[in-house]
mmCIF file of C-alpha atoms in Angstrom:
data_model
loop_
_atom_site.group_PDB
_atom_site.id
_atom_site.type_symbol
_atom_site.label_atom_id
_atom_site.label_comp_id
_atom_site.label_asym_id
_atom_site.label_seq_id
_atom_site.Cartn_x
_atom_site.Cartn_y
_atom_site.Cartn_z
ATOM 1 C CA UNK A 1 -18.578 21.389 41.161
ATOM 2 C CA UNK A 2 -15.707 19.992 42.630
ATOM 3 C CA UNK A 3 -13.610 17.213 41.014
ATOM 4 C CA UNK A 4 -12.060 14.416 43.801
ATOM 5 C CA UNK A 5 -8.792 14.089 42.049
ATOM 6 C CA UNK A 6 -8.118 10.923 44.490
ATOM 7 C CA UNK A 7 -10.560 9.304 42.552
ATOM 8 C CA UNK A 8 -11.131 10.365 39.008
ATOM 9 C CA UNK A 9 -14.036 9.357 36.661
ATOM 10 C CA UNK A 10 -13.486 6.091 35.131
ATOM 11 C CA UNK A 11 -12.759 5.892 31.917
ATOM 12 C CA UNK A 12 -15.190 6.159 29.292
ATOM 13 C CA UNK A 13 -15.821 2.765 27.783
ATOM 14 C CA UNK A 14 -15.984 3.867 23.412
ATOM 15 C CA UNK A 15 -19.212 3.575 21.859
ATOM 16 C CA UNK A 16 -19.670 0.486 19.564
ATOM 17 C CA UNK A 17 -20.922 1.980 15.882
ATOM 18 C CA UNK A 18 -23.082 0.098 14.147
ATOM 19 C CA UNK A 19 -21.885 -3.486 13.203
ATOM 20 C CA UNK A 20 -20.253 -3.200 16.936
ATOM 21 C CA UNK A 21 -16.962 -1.422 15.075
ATOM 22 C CA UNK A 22 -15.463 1.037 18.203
ATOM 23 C CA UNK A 23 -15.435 4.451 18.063
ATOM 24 C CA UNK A 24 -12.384 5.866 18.376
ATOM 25 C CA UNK A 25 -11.213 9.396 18.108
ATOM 26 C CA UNK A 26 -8.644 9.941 15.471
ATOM 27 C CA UNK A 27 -5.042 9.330 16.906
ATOM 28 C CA UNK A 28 -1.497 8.414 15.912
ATOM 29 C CA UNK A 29 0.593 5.691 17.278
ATOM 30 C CA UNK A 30 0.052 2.644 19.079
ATOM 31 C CA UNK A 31 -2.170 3.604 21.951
ATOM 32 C CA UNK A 32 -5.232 4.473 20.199
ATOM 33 C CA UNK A 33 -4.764 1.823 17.772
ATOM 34 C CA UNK A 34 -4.603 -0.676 21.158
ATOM 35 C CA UNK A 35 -7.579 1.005 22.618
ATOM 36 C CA UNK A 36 -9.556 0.254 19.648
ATOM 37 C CA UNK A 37 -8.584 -3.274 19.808
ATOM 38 C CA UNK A 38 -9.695 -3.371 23.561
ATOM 39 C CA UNK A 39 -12.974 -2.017 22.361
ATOM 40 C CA UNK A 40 -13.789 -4.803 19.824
ATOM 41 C CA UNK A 41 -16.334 -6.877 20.919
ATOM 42 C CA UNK A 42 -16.137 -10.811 21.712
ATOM 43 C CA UNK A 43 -14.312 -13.266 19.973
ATOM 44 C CA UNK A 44 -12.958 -10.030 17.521
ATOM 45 C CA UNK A 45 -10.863 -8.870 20.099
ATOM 46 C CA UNK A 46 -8.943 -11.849 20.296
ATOM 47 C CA UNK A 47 -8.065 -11.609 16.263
ATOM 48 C CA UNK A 48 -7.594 -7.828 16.235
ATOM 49 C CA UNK A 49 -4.727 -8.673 18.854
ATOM 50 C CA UNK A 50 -3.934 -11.564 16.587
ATOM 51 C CA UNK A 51 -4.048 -9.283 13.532
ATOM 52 C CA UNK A 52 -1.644 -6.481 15.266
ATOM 53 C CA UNK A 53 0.820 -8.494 16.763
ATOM 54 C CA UNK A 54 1.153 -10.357 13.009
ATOM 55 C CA UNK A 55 1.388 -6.638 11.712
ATOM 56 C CA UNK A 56 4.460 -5.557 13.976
ATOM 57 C CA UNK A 57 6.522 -9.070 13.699
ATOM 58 C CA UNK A 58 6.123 -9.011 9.715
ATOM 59 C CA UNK A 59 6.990 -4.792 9.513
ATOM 60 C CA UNK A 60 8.810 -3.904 12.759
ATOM 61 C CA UNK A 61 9.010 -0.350 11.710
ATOM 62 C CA UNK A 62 5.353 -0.071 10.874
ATOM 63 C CA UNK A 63 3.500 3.270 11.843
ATOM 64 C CA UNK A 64 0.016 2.711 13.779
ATOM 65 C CA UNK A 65 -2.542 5.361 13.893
ATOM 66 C CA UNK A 66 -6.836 5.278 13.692
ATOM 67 C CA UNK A 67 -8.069 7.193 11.384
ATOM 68 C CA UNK A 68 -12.104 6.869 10.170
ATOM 69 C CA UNK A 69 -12.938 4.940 13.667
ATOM 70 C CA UNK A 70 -10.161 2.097 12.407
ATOM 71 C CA UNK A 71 -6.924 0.921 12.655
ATOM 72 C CA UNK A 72 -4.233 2.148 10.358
ATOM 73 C CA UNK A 73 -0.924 1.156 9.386
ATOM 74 C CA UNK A 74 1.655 2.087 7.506
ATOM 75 C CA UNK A 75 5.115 3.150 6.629
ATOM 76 C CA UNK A 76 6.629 6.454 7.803
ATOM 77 C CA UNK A 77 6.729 8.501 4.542
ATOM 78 C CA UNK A 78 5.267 5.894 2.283
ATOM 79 C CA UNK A 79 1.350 6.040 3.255
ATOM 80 C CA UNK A 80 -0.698 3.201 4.711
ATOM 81 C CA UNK A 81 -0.951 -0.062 3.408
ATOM 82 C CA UNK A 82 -3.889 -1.732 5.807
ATOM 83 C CA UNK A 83 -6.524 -1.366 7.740
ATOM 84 C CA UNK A 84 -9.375 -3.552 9.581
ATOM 85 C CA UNK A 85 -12.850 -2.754 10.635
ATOM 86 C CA UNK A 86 -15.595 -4.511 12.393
ATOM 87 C CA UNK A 87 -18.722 -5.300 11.417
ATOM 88 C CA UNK A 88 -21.784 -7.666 12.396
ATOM 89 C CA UNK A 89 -20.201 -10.952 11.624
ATOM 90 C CA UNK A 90 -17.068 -10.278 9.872
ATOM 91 C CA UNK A 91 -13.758 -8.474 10.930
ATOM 92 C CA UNK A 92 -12.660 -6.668 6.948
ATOM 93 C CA UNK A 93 -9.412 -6.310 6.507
ATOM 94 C CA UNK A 94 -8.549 -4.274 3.885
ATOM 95 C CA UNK A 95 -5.062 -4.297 1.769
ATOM 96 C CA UNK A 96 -5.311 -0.982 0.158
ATOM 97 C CA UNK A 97 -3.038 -1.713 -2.795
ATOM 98 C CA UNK A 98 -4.373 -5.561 -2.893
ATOM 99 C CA UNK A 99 -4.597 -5.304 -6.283
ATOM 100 C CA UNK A 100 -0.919 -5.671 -6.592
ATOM 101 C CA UNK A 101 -0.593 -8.485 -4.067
ATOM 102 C CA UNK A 102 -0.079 -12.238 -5.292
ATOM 103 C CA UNK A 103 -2.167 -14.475 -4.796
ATOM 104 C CA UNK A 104 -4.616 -12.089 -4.785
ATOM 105 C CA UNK A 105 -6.550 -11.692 -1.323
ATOM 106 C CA UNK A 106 -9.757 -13.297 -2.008
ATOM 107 C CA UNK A 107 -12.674 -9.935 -2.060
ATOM 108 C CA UNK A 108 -12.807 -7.340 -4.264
ATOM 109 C CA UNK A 109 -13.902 -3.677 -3.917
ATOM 110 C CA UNK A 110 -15.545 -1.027 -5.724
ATOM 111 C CA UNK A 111 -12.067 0.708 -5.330
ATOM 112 C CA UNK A 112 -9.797 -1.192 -7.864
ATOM 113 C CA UNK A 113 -6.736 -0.973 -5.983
ATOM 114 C CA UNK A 114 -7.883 -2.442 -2.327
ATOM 115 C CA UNK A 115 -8.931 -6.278 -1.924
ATOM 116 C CA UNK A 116 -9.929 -7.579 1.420
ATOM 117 C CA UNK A 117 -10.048 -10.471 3.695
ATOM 118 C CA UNK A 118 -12.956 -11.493 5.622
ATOM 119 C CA UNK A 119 -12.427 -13.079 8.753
ATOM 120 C CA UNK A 120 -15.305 -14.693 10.466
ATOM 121 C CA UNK A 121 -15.502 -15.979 13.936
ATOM 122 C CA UNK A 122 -14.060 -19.641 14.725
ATOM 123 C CA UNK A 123 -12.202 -19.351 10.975
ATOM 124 C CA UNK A 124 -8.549 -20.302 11.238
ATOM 125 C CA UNK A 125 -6.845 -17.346 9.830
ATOM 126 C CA UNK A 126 -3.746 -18.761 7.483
ATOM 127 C CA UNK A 127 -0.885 -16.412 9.028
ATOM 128 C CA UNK A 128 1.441 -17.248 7.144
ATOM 129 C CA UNK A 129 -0.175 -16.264 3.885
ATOM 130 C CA UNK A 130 -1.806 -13.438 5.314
ATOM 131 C CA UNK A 131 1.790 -12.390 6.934
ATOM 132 C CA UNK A 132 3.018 -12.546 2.871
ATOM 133 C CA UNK A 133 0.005 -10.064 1.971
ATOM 134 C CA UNK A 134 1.485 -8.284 4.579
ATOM 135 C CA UNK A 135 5.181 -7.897 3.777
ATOM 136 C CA UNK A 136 3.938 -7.420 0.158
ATOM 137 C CA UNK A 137 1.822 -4.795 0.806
ATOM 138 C CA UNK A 138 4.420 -3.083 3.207
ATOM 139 C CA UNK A 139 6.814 -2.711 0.326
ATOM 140 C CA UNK A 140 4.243 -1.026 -2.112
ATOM 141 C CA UNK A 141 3.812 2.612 -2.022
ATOM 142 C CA UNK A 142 0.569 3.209 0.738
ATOM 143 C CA UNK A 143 -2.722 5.636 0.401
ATOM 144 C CA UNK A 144 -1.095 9.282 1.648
ATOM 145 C CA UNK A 145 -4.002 9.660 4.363
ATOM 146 C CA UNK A 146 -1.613 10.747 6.913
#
């Protein structure tokens, strides 16, 4: 068979996991963390967008990657400090040393080190505290996942 390299095969749109979370292959930088943000469904694209452009103004050196069909970010030598993931009605984003953070983010996990945030569709999302969660948890050392 004979590929027309005037007109290639469209892109394959990523398979939605269960909860509608993307699957995307494992990657690092900011292309595969942007094509997992295309992939969210409905109104979660529009605060995964919100989410990474908060990300890069707070920590302008940040390093992006998607690891475990999510986004990742982090700080060159220092490990990652956050990630996100979709599920049925919730985006999760997760602070992986949360623990330290103050005020606390508001859920716990069975891993005492990581709280999360839940953000739900049509919920204002309070950027400026979540941006201090942010800047906190950039300045902590990250999980070494790399």
């Amino acid at each position: 068979m004979t590929r027309d390299k005037a007109n290639p095969p469209a892109e394959a749109k990523p398979k939605l996991l269960s909860g509608g979370n993307p699957q995307i292959p494992k990657a690092d930088g900011d292309a595969p963390v942007q094509a997992y943000i295309a992939a969210m469904p409905e109104w979660k694209q529009d605060v995964g967008r919100r989410l990474d452009a908060l990300i890069e103004r707070t920590v302008p050196n940040v390093r992006k990657a998607v690891r475990w069909n999510s986004p990742f970010y982090g700080i060159e030598g220092e490990g990652w400090f956050l990630t996100f993931h979709c599920f049925t009605k919730y985006i999760k984003v997760a602070f992986l040393n949360g623990a330290s953070l103050e005020p606390l983010p508001p859920i716990a996990s069975k891993d005492p080190n990581t709280r999360y945030l839940h953000i739900h569709q049509d919920e204002q999302i309070e950027e400026e505290q979540v941006a201090e969660w942010i800047r906190q948890a950039s300045n902590l050392p990250g999980e070494r996942m790399f």
